[in-house]
Every structure is written in C-alpha cells, then in structure tokens.
Amino acid sequence: MTISEVELKPCFLTPKRVQPEYPLLVYLPGMDGTGQLLRSQTAGLETGFDVRSLALPRKDLNTWDVLTKSVLDLIDAELEKSSHRSVYLCGESFGGCLAMKVAIQAPHLFKRTILINPASSFRLRPWLSWASQLTYLVPSELYDIGALGLLPFLASLPRISRSDRHELLKTMRSVPAETVLWRLSLLREFEVDEEKLSRLTQPVLLIAGGSDRLLPSVTEVKRIGNILPNNKIVVLPECGHACLLEQNINLYEILKDNDFLENNTDISTGLEVRG
C-alpha cells in the first residue's frame, strides 16, 4: 500500500509475508492511526497469523460509526479472498475503543478479541480530558514540543530501544494538530453499549500495563472484564501505555502463554494473570 493510498482512505498495511492459510489478525492502532508501530511485533505474530494493521489517513476526521464501517469493509474484502479462516481482532489504546465498537457491530465475525490498554478510560483522567479541550489554544508549531513531553507518559522509555523511541516520536509528530484534536474529542465522547458488550461470547484477552502513566489501564480492564462474559486479564507490571514497543514484550508469546491460540483450550471466565 503506497503512502498516497493511505492518505485517501483507511486501508490495511500488509507485511511482506502474506499467509492466507493462517488466521487473520487485524490490529487497530493507537492515536497515531498509522499502524506502523506494530512493526516490532510483526515477526512474532507471523508465527501463527496473517497480519493486517489498520492505517488511517493523517487528516481522517471521521466519526466512530464511519471508522467502524471502514474496518468491517476492509475485513470483508480480506475474507473474500479466503472466507473460511477465523479472524482475531486486536485493538490498542484508541484502537481498543474502536475494536469494541467493531466487535459489537459484527459479534459473530471474530474468533477472539485482544484489547491492550484500551483508552475507554480516558474520561477517568479528568485532568487529561480537561487539558485536551484546551489544546486548540496551542499553536501548531508547539505540537512537536508537546509530543516530546508526552513520551514519558506514553512509554516506559528505558524499556524501549533508541530506534523505537525515535520511531514513536516521529510517528506522534506526523499526525496534524487538527487530527489529534479530533481523536481526543472522540475519546472524550466515547461510549459503548454495555448490554451489547455483555453479549459477546467469544474469548477476550484484556492486557494492561501496570506502569501506565497515561491512563488507569489496570482499573479499566477490570471494569471491562466485569462486563464481558468470557475474558482473561493479563497485567504486565513494568509496562507503560505503549507496551508493544517495549523490548521484552512479545505479543505472540503472551497469546501462547495464556492459551489464546486456536489450537489451545478456550480460556475460562474472569481469570486474572499477573506476570
């Protein structure tokens, strides 16, 4: 997928290895929307999945409903090529909110769902919500400085390689101020129908960084776990918000260790694993 195509409409980034015989894993990214930050996990995930990462145009100002439809349309297009395989849905931060919307819109489409530090807890940080409403007063040329200041909140920096830190900052700076403001407004207004969420019967893995300084992710996955009937919670004690960038985190191994791969036994309800 070329950069120009990404700028026109939401699309899936496809790794070099296309593996239609494997289950499809669809990753929905955080606030940056680029899908590029999954790269450190792709090699591991390709052990057992055909991976797709959602990429949103830098100037995408669509509603939750439009984003949800875009994701489902993209998945349908993938399944037209190979309709009989199962689909895993994985959402991180902002993408965790979108994943919940997508899952309740098409509850029978997904074999399993993974939510990583879902930003549905945004409103539980009153200072963050309040500050996000004032960011329109900040001149756009100061956004670079703001992105740099946010880094320690987004990630446990000592646990991320220098190159990945650089990539994270570069990605944050690539998103225009108008888009940042729009996505913050989506998070402020985010609601999900808990009744519909409670009807999702497929296994859901809820992953939280125990050292998330940006959002109360541990509290939030426990709250979501009380709604979902078939879930397992994994708390990563040392991890920050952008935990998939941390050097000792391997998402495929986490799925394997928690019996979350198809050839393993289905997970039991409400168990909590700390490790």
Coordinates of C-alpha atoms in Angstrom, one line a residue:
M1 CA 0.0 0.0 0.0
T2 CA 1.5 3.3 -1.1
I3 CA 1.6 6.5 1.1
S4 CA -0.8 8.2 -1.4
E5 CA -3.4 5.5 -1.0
V6 CA -3.1 5.7 2.8
E7 CA -3.8 9.4 2.6
L8 CA -7.0 8.8 0.6
K9 CA -8.9 6.4 2.8
P10 CA -8.4 3.9 5.6
C11 CA -6.6 0.8 4.5
F12 CA -4.7 -2.3 5.8
L13 CA -1.0 -2.4 5.8
T14 CA 0.2 -5.9 4.8
P15 CA 3.5 -7.4 5.8
K16 CA 5.8 -8.9 3.2
R17 CA 4.7 -12.4 4.2
V18 CA 1.1 -12.9 3.2
Q19 CA -0.2 -16.2 4.7
P20 CA -3.8 -16.8 3.7
E21 CA -3.7 -20.3 5.3
Y22 CA -3.3 -18.7 8.8
P23 CA -5.9 -17.0 10.9
L24 CA -6.3 -13.3 10.1
L25 CA -5.1 -10.9 12.8
V26 CA -6.4 -7.4 12.4
Y27 CA -4.6 -4.7 14.5
L28 CA -6.2 -1.4 15.2
P29 CA -3.6 1.2 16.3
G30 CA -3.5 3.9 18.9
M31 CA -4.0 7.7 18.5
D32 CA -1.4 8.0 15.7
G33 CA -3.5 5.8 13.4
T34 CA -0.5 4.9 11.3
G35 CA -0.4 1.2 12.0
Q36 CA 3.4 1.5 11.7
L37 CA 4.2 0.9 15.4
L38 CA 3.2 -2.7 15.2
R39 CA 6.4 -3.5 13.3
S40 CA 8.3 -4.7 16.4
Q41 CA 5.7 -7.4 16.9
T42 CA 5.0 -8.4 13.4
A43 CA 7.7 -11.1 13.1
G44 CA 6.5 -12.9 16.2
L45 CA 2.8 -12.7 15.2
E46 CA 3.6 -14.1 11.8
T47 CA 4.5 -17.4 13.5
G48 CA 0.7 -18.1 13.6
F49 CA -1.2 -15.3 11.9
D50 CA -1.7 -13.5 8.6
V51 CA -1.3 -9.9 10.0
R52 CA -3.1 -6.7 8.9
S53 CA -2.6 -3.3 10.5
L54 CA -5.1 -0.5 10.0
A55 CA -3.7 2.7 8.7
L56 CA -5.8 5.9 8.8
P57 CA -5.2 9.0 6.7
R58 CA -3.4 11.7 8.6
K59 CA -6.3 14.0 8.1
D60 CA -9.0 11.5 8.8
L61 CA -11.8 13.2 10.8
N62 CA -14.4 10.5 10.7
T63 CA -16.8 9.5 13.5
W64 CA -16.7 6.2 15.4
D65 CA -19.5 4.9 13.2
V66 CA -17.7 5.6 10.0
L67 CA -14.4 4.2 11.3
T68 CA -16.3 1.1 12.4
K69 CA -17.8 0.6 9.0
S70 CA -14.4 1.2 7.3
V71 CA -12.8 -1.6 9.4
L72 CA -15.6 -4.0 8.7
D73 CA -15.5 -3.3 5.0
L74 CA -11.7 -3.9 4.9
I75 CA -12.1 -7.2 6.8
D76 CA -14.9 -8.3 4.4
A77 CA -12.5 -7.6 1.5
E78 CA -9.9 -9.8 3.1
L79 CA -12.3 -12.6 3.7
E80 CA -13.5 -12.5 0.1
K81 CA -10.0 -13.8 -0.8
S82 CA -10.1 -16.5 1.9
S83 CA -13.5 -16.8 3.5
H84 CA -13.1 -19.9 5.8
R85 CA -10.5 -18.7 8.2
S86 CA -11.0 -17.2 11.6
V87 CA -10.4 -13.6 12.5
Y88 CA -8.6 -12.2 15.6
L89 CA -9.3 -8.6 16.4
C90 CA -6.6 -6.7 18.3
G91 CA -7.0 -3.0 19.4
E92 CA -4.5 -0.9 21.4
S93 CA -5.4 2.3 23.2
F94 CA -7.6 4.4 20.8
G95 CA -7.8 1.2 18.7
G96 CA -9.1 -0.6 21.7
C97 CA -12.1 1.7 21.7
L98 CA -12.6 1.1 18.0
A99 CA -12.2 -2.6 18.5
M100 CA -15.1 -2.7 21.0
K101 CA -17.3 -0.8 18.5
V102 CA -16.3 -3.1 15.7
A103 CA -16.9 -6.3 17.8
I104 CA -20.4 -5.3 18.9
Q105 CA -21.3 -4.3 15.3
A106 CA -20.3 -7.8 14.0
P107 CA -20.3 -10.1 17.0
H108 CA -20.1 -13.3 15.1
L109 CA -17.2 -12.3 12.8
F110 CA -14.4 -12.6 15.3
K111 CA -13.0 -15.8 16.8
R112 CA -11.2 -13.9 19.6
T113 CA -10.5 -10.3 20.6
I114 CA -7.5 -8.7 22.3
L115 CA -7.7 -5.3 24.0
I116 CA -4.4 -3.6 25.0
N117 CA -4.6 -0.6 27.4
P118 CA -8.0 0.5 25.9
A119 CA -8.4 4.2 26.0
S120 CA -12.0 3.9 27.1
S121 CA -10.8 5.1 30.5
F122 CA -9.9 8.5 29.0
R123 CA -12.8 10.2 30.9
L124 CA -11.4 8.7 34.2
R125 CA -8.5 11.1 33.9
P126 CA -10.3 14.4 34.4
W127 CA -7.1 16.5 34.0
L128 CA -6.4 14.8 30.7
S129 CA -9.9 15.3 29.4
W130 CA -9.9 19.0 30.5
A131 CA -6.4 19.6 29.0
S132 CA -7.5 18.0 25.7
Q133 CA -10.3 20.6 25.4
L134 CA -7.7 23.4 25.7
T135 CA -5.2 22.1 23.2
Y136 CA -6.9 24.1 20.4
L137 CA -5.2 27.2 22.0
V138 CA -1.8 25.7 21.4
P139 CA -0.1 27.0 18.2
S140 CA 0.6 24.1 15.8
E141 CA 4.3 24.8 15.9
L142 CA 4.4 23.8 19.6
Y143 CA 2.9 20.4 18.9
D144 CA 6.4 19.0 18.4
I145 CA 7.4 20.1 21.9
G146 CA 4.2 18.7 23.3
A147 CA 4.8 15.3 21.6
L148 CA 8.3 15.2 23.2
G149 CA 6.8 16.0 26.6
L150 CA 4.2 13.2 26.3
L151 CA 6.8 10.5 25.7
P152 CA 7.4 9.6 29.3
F153 CA 3.7 9.2 29.8
L154 CA 3.2 7.1 26.7
A155 CA 6.0 4.7 27.3
S156 CA 8.5 3.3 29.8
L157 CA 11.4 4.8 28.0
P158 CA 14.2 2.7 29.5
R159 CA 12.4 -0.4 28.2
I160 CA 12.3 0.8 24.6
S161 CA 15.2 0.7 22.2
R162 CA 16.6 4.1 21.0
S163 CA 15.4 3.4 17.4
D164 CA 11.9 2.6 18.6
R165 CA 11.8 5.7 20.8
H166 CA 12.8 7.7 17.7
E167 CA 10.1 6.0 15.7
L168 CA 7.4 6.7 18.4
L169 CA 8.3 10.4 18.5
K170 CA 8.4 10.6 14.7
T171 CA 5.0 8.9 14.4
M172 CA 3.5 11.2 17.0
R173 CA 4.8 14.3 15.2
S174 CA 3.4 13.0 11.9
V175 CA -0.2 13.5 13.0
P176 CA -1.6 17.0 12.3
A177 CA -2.9 19.0 15.2
E178 CA -6.4 19.1 13.8
T179 CA -6.4 15.3 13.7
V180 CA -5.1 15.0 17.3
L181 CA -7.8 17.3 18.5
W182 CA -10.5 15.3 16.6
R183 CA -9.4 12.0 18.0
L184 CA -9.2 13.4 21.5
S185 CA -12.8 14.6 21.1
L186 CA -13.7 11.1 20.0
L187 CA -12.2 9.7 23.2
R188 CA -14.0 12.3 25.4
E189 CA -17.3 11.3 23.9
F190 CA -16.6 7.5 23.6
E191 CA -19.5 5.3 24.8
V192 CA -20.1 1.7 24.2
D193 CA -23.4 -0.2 24.8
E194 CA -22.5 -2.3 27.8
E195 CA -25.6 -4.5 27.2
K196 CA -24.3 -5.4 23.7
L197 CA -20.7 -5.8 25.0
S198 CA -22.0 -8.3 27.6
R199 CA -23.4 -10.4 24.7
L200 CA -20.0 -11.0 23.2
T201 CA -19.4 -14.7 23.9
Q202 CA -16.0 -15.2 22.2
P203 CA -12.9 -15.2 24.4
V204 CA -11.4 -11.7 25.0
L205 CA -7.9 -11.1 26.3
L206 CA -7.5 -7.9 28.3
I207 CA -3.9 -6.7 28.6
A208 CA -2.9 -3.7 30.8
G209 CA 0.4 -2.1 31.5
G210 CA 0.8 -2.0 35.3
S211 CA 3.0 1.1 35.0
D212 CA 0.8 3.0 32.5
R213 CA 1.2 6.7 33.5
L214 CA -1.2 8.0 30.8
L215 CA -4.4 6.1 31.7
P216 CA -5.6 3.9 34.5
S217 CA -5.5 0.8 32.3
V218 CA -5.4 -1.8 35.1
T219 CA -8.6 -0.4 36.6
E220 CA -10.2 -0.2 33.1
V221 CA -9.5 -3.8 32.0
K222 CA -11.0 -5.0 35.3
R223 CA -14.1 -2.8 34.6
I224 CA -14.4 -4.2 31.1
G225 CA -13.8 -7.7 32.5
N226 CA -16.8 -7.3 34.7
I227 CA -19.0 -6.8 31.6
L228 CA -17.6 -9.4 29.2
P229 CA -18.7 -13.0 29.9
N230 CA -15.6 -14.8 28.6
N231 CA -12.4 -12.9 29.4
K232 CA -8.9 -13.2 30.9
I233 CA -6.9 -10.3 32.3
V234 CA -3.1 -10.0 31.9
V235 CA -1.3 -7.3 33.9
L236 CA 2.2 -6.5 32.7
P237 CA 3.6 -5.0 35.9
E238 CA 6.5 -3.0 34.5
C239 CA 4.9 -1.9 31.2
G240 CA 3.7 1.6 30.2
H241 CA 1.0 2.6 27.8
A242 CA 2.8 1.8 24.6
C243 CA 3.8 -1.6 25.9
L244 CA 4.0 -3.3 22.5
L245 CA 7.2 -1.2 21.8
E246 CA 9.0 -2.5 24.9
Q247 CA 11.9 -4.8 24.2
N248 CA 10.9 -7.7 26.4
I249 CA 7.3 -7.8 25.2
N250 CA 6.3 -10.4 22.6
L251 CA 2.5 -10.3 21.9
Y252 CA 2.6 -13.7 20.3
E253 CA 4.2 -15.3 23.3
I254 CA 1.6 -13.6 25.6
L255 CA -1.2 -15.1 23.5
K256 CA 0.6 -18.5 23.6
D257 CA 1.2 -18.4 27.3
N258 CA -2.4 -17.6 28.0
D259 CA -3.8 -20.4 25.8
F260 CA -5.2 -17.8 23.4
L261 CA -4.3 -19.5 20.2
E262 CA -6.8 -21.6 18.3
N263 CA -5.1 -24.9 18.9
N264 CA -5.2 -24.4 22.7
T265 CA -8.1 -24.8 25.1
D266 CA -10.6 -21.9 25.4
I267 CA -9.9 -19.6 28.2
S268 CA -12.0 -19.7 31.3
T269 CA -14.0 -16.7 32.6
G270 CA -12.6 -13.9 34.6
L271 CA -9.2 -15.4 35.5
E272 CA -6.5 -12.9 36.2
V273 CA -2.9 -13.5 35.5
R274 CA -0.1 -11.3 36.7
G275 CA 3.3 -11.7 35.1

